[in-house]
Amino acid sequence: MYTDIHSHIIPEVDDGACNMEESLQLLETMAAQGITSLIATPHFYAEDNHLTPLQPSVVISKKFAELQEYVSAEQLPLIKLGRE
């Protein structure tokens, strides 16, 4: 039982998983290695693309919720949302 405390697992958010399929493959690999939970740590730069501070949060929250739906259905490691 391990917890990964730094992961770019949320798809299409930063320099981590490119899509949902890649996120799920990474989660399956983590589970096979004994990881039972992890903290998603997407980059947070409010100034990127001249966005307001709220907009990146909305995108990250939406993608995180989508990922959570798959995780629950597949019984993959528990994911908590953090920030880097």
Short mmCIF file of N, CA and C in Angstrom, two decimals:
data_model
loop_
_atom_site.label_atom_id
_atom_site.label_comp_id
_atom_site.label_asym_id
_atom_site.label_seq_id
_atom_site.Cartn_x
_atom_site.Cartn_y
_atom_site.Cartn_z
N MET A 1 0.83 -1.18 0.00
CA MET A 1 0.00 0.00 0.00
C MET A 1 0.88 1.24 0.00
N TYR A 2 0.90 1.90 -1.14
CA TYR A 2 1.70 3.11 -1.28
C TYR A 2 0.83 4.25 -1.75
N THR A 3 1.28 5.48 -1.47
CA THR A 3 0.64 6.69 -1.97
C THR A 3 1.65 7.47 -2.80
N ASP A 4 1.30 7.77 -4.03
CA ASP A 4 2.12 8.60 -4.90
C ASP A 4 1.71 10.04 -4.61
N ILE A 5 2.66 10.88 -4.20
CA ILE A 5 2.31 12.24 -3.79
C ILE A 5 2.57 13.30 -4.86
N HIS A 6 2.96 12.89 -6.04
CA HIS A 6 3.19 13.85 -7.13
C HIS A 6 2.89 13.16 -8.45
N SER A 7 1.77 13.52 -9.05
CA SER A 7 1.36 12.86 -10.28
C SER A 7 0.66 13.83 -11.21
N HIS A 8 1.00 13.76 -12.47
CA HIS A 8 0.34 14.56 -13.51
C HIS A 8 -0.60 13.62 -14.27
N ILE A 9 -1.55 13.09 -13.55
CA ILE A 9 -2.44 12.04 -14.04
C ILE A 9 -3.69 12.58 -14.73
N ILE A 10 -4.06 13.82 -14.45
CA ILE A 10 -5.29 14.38 -15.04
C ILE A 10 -5.05 14.63 -16.53
N PRO A 11 -5.90 14.07 -17.38
CA PRO A 11 -5.66 14.19 -18.82
C PRO A 11 -5.87 15.60 -19.36
N GLU A 12 -5.02 15.95 -20.33
CA GLU A 12 -5.16 17.19 -21.09
C GLU A 12 -5.04 18.46 -20.24
N VAL A 13 -4.31 18.38 -19.13
CA VAL A 13 -4.21 19.55 -18.26
C VAL A 13 -2.82 20.16 -18.31
N ASP A 14 -1.78 19.36 -18.24
CA ASP A 14 -0.43 19.90 -18.25
C ASP A 14 0.50 18.94 -18.99
N ASP A 15 1.71 18.78 -18.52
CA ASP A 15 2.69 17.95 -19.24
C ASP A 15 2.61 16.47 -18.86
N GLY A 16 1.49 16.04 -18.32
CA GLY A 16 1.32 14.64 -17.96
C GLY A 16 0.54 13.88 -19.02
N ALA A 17 -0.49 13.19 -18.57
CA ALA A 17 -1.29 12.35 -19.47
C ALA A 17 -1.93 13.19 -20.58
N CYS A 18 -1.79 12.68 -21.80
CA CYS A 18 -2.31 13.41 -22.97
C CYS A 18 -3.81 13.23 -23.16
N ASN A 19 -4.34 12.09 -22.70
CA ASN A 19 -5.76 11.80 -22.89
C ASN A 19 -6.22 10.83 -21.80
N MET A 20 -7.51 10.55 -21.79
CA MET A 20 -8.07 9.68 -20.75
C MET A 20 -7.48 8.28 -20.82
N GLU A 21 -7.29 7.77 -22.00
CA GLU A 21 -6.72 6.43 -22.16
C GLU A 21 -5.34 6.34 -21.49
N GLU A 22 -4.52 7.34 -21.71
CA GLU A 22 -3.19 7.35 -21.09
C GLU A 22 -3.29 7.45 -19.57
N SER A 23 -4.20 8.26 -19.07
CA SER A 23 -4.39 8.36 -17.62
C SER A 23 -4.76 7.01 -17.03
N LEU A 24 -5.68 6.31 -17.67
CA LEU A 24 -6.12 5.02 -17.17
C LEU A 24 -5.01 3.97 -17.23
N GLN A 25 -4.21 4.01 -18.29
CA GLN A 25 -3.07 3.09 -18.38
C GLN A 25 -2.07 3.35 -17.26
N LEU A 26 -1.81 4.62 -16.98
CA LEU A 26 -0.90 4.97 -15.89
C LEU A 26 -1.46 4.50 -14.55
N LEU A 27 -2.75 4.67 -14.34
CA LEU A 27 -3.37 4.23 -13.09
C LEU A 27 -3.32 2.71 -12.94
N GLU A 28 -3.52 1.99 -14.03
CA GLU A 28 -3.43 0.53 -13.98
C GLU A 28 -2.01 0.09 -13.63
N THR A 29 -1.01 0.76 -14.19
CA THR A 29 0.38 0.46 -13.87
C THR A 29 0.68 0.75 -12.40
N MET A 30 0.19 1.88 -11.92
CA MET A 30 0.38 2.22 -10.51
C MET A 30 -0.24 1.16 -9.61
N ALA A 31 -1.47 0.75 -9.92
CA ALA A 31 -2.15 -0.27 -9.12
C ALA A 31 -1.35 -1.57 -9.10
N ALA A 32 -0.80 -1.94 -10.23
CA ALA A 32 0.00 -3.17 -10.32
C ALA A 32 1.27 -3.07 -9.47
N GLN A 33 1.73 -1.85 -9.21
CA GLN A 33 2.93 -1.64 -8.39
C GLN A 33 2.60 -1.43 -6.92
N GLY A 34 1.34 -1.59 -6.56
CA GLY A 34 0.95 -1.47 -5.16
C GLY A 34 0.52 -0.10 -4.71
N ILE A 35 0.37 0.82 -5.63
CA ILE A 35 -0.10 2.17 -5.27
C ILE A 35 -1.61 2.13 -5.13
N THR A 36 -2.10 2.51 -3.96
CA THR A 36 -3.53 2.47 -3.69
C THR A 36 -4.17 3.85 -3.68
N SER A 37 -3.35 4.88 -3.62
CA SER A 37 -3.86 6.25 -3.67
C SER A 37 -2.79 7.17 -4.23
N LEU A 38 -3.23 8.31 -4.74
CA LEU A 38 -2.27 9.27 -5.26
C LEU A 38 -2.85 10.67 -5.18
N ILE A 39 -1.95 11.63 -5.25
CA ILE A 39 -2.35 13.03 -5.27
C ILE A 39 -2.02 13.58 -6.65
N ALA A 40 -3.06 14.00 -7.35
CA ALA A 40 -2.86 14.64 -8.66
C ALA A 40 -2.35 16.05 -8.40
N THR A 41 -1.25 16.39 -9.04
CA THR A 41 -0.63 17.70 -8.81
C THR A 41 -0.43 18.46 -10.12
N PRO A 42 -1.54 18.88 -10.75
CA PRO A 42 -1.39 19.64 -11.99
C PRO A 42 -0.70 20.98 -11.73
N HIS A 43 0.00 21.45 -12.75
CA HIS A 43 0.60 22.78 -12.68
C HIS A 43 -0.51 23.81 -12.57
N PHE A 44 -0.25 24.88 -11.88
CA PHE A 44 -1.22 25.95 -11.76
C PHE A 44 -0.54 27.27 -12.04
N TYR A 45 -0.82 27.83 -13.20
CA TYR A 45 -0.29 29.13 -13.60
C TYR A 45 -1.46 29.99 -14.07
N ALA A 46 -1.98 30.84 -13.22
CA ALA A 46 -3.14 31.65 -13.57
C ALA A 46 -2.87 32.57 -14.75
N GLU A 47 -1.61 32.97 -14.91
CA GLU A 47 -1.29 33.92 -15.96
C GLU A 47 -1.18 33.29 -17.35
N ASP A 48 -1.16 31.97 -17.45
CA ASP A 48 -1.06 31.32 -18.75
C ASP A 48 -2.22 31.72 -19.65
N ASN A 49 -1.90 32.05 -20.87
CA ASN A 49 -2.90 32.40 -21.88
C ASN A 49 -3.83 33.53 -21.45
N HIS A 50 -3.34 34.39 -20.58
CA HIS A 50 -4.11 35.54 -20.11
C HIS A 50 -5.43 35.11 -19.46
N LEU A 51 -5.41 33.99 -18.76
CA LEU A 51 -6.60 33.50 -18.09
C LEU A 51 -6.76 34.16 -16.73
N THR A 52 -7.98 34.25 -16.29
CA THR A 52 -8.22 34.70 -14.92
C THR A 52 -7.92 33.53 -14.00
N PRO A 53 -7.69 33.77 -12.71
CA PRO A 53 -7.40 32.66 -11.80
C PRO A 53 -8.48 31.59 -11.76
N LEU A 54 -9.73 31.94 -12.03
CA LEU A 54 -10.80 30.96 -11.97
C LEU A 54 -10.75 29.97 -13.13
N GLN A 55 -10.42 30.41 -14.32
CA GLN A 55 -10.51 29.55 -15.49
C GLN A 55 -9.65 28.28 -15.41
N PRO A 56 -8.39 28.35 -15.00
CA PRO A 56 -7.65 27.09 -14.90
C PRO A 56 -8.27 26.14 -13.89
N SER A 57 -8.81 26.68 -12.81
CA SER A 57 -9.44 25.84 -11.80
C SER A 57 -10.65 25.12 -12.37
N VAL A 58 -11.41 25.79 -13.21
CA VAL A 58 -12.59 25.19 -13.81
C VAL A 58 -12.18 24.04 -14.73
N VAL A 59 -11.17 24.24 -15.56
CA VAL A 59 -10.71 23.19 -16.46
C VAL A 59 -10.17 22.01 -15.68
N ILE A 60 -9.33 22.27 -14.69
CA ILE A 60 -8.76 21.19 -13.88
C ILE A 60 -9.86 20.43 -13.16
N SER A 61 -10.80 21.13 -12.57
CA SER A 61 -11.90 20.47 -11.85
C SER A 61 -12.74 19.61 -12.77
N LYS A 62 -13.00 20.10 -13.97
CA LYS A 62 -13.81 19.34 -14.94
C LYS A 62 -13.08 18.06 -15.35
N LYS A 63 -11.81 18.17 -15.70
CA LYS A 63 -11.04 16.99 -16.13
C LYS A 63 -10.86 16.00 -14.98
N PHE A 64 -10.67 16.53 -13.76
CA PHE A 64 -10.54 15.68 -12.59
C PHE A 64 -11.83 14.89 -12.36
N ALA A 65 -12.97 15.55 -12.47
CA ALA A 65 -14.26 14.88 -12.29
C ALA A 65 -14.47 13.79 -13.34
N GLU A 66 -14.08 14.05 -14.58
CA GLU A 66 -14.19 13.04 -15.63
C GLU A 66 -13.32 11.83 -15.29
N LEU A 67 -12.10 12.08 -14.84
CA LEU A 67 -11.21 10.99 -14.49
C LEU A 67 -11.77 10.19 -13.32
N GLN A 68 -12.34 10.88 -12.33
CA GLN A 68 -12.90 10.21 -11.16
C GLN A 68 -14.01 9.23 -11.54
N GLU A 69 -14.80 9.57 -12.55
CA GLU A 69 -15.86 8.66 -13.01
C GLU A 69 -15.27 7.34 -13.48
N TYR A 70 -14.20 7.39 -14.24
CA TYR A 70 -13.55 6.17 -14.72
C TYR A 70 -12.91 5.40 -13.58
N VAL A 71 -12.26 6.11 -12.68
CA VAL A 71 -11.56 5.48 -11.56
C VAL A 71 -12.55 4.70 -10.70
N SER A 72 -13.68 5.28 -10.40
CA SER A 72 -14.69 4.61 -9.58
C SER A 72 -15.21 3.35 -10.25
N ALA A 73 -15.42 3.42 -11.54
CA ALA A 73 -15.96 2.28 -12.28
C ALA A 73 -14.95 1.13 -12.39
N GLU A 74 -13.68 1.45 -12.44
CA GLU A 74 -12.65 0.44 -12.65
C GLU A 74 -11.93 0.02 -11.37
N GLN A 75 -12.29 0.62 -10.25
CA GLN A 75 -11.63 0.33 -8.96
C GLN A 75 -10.12 0.52 -9.03
N LEU A 76 -9.75 1.66 -9.54
CA LEU A 76 -8.34 2.04 -9.63
C LEU A 76 -7.96 2.84 -8.39
N PRO A 77 -6.68 3.19 -8.22
CA PRO A 77 -6.27 3.93 -7.03
C PRO A 77 -7.08 5.20 -6.80
N LEU A 78 -7.32 5.49 -5.53
CA LEU A 78 -8.02 6.70 -5.11
C LEU A 78 -7.17 7.91 -5.47
N ILE A 79 -7.81 8.95 -6.02
CA ILE A 79 -7.08 10.16 -6.40
C ILE A 79 -7.62 11.34 -5.62
N LYS A 80 -6.71 12.09 -5.02
CA LYS A 80 -7.03 13.36 -4.37
C LYS A 80 -6.46 14.47 -5.23
N LEU A 81 -7.10 15.63 -5.23
CA LEU A 81 -6.65 16.73 -6.06
C LEU A 81 -5.78 17.68 -5.26
N GLY A 82 -4.60 17.96 -5.79
CA GLY A 82 -3.68 18.92 -5.20
C GLY A 82 -3.25 19.89 -6.28
N ARG A 83 -2.18 20.60 -6.07
CA ARG A 83 -1.64 21.54 -7.05
C ARG A 83 -0.13 21.59 -6.91
N GLU A 84 0.52 21.89 -8.00
CA GLU A 84 1.97 22.09 -7.98
C GLU A 84 2.25 23.50 -8.38
#
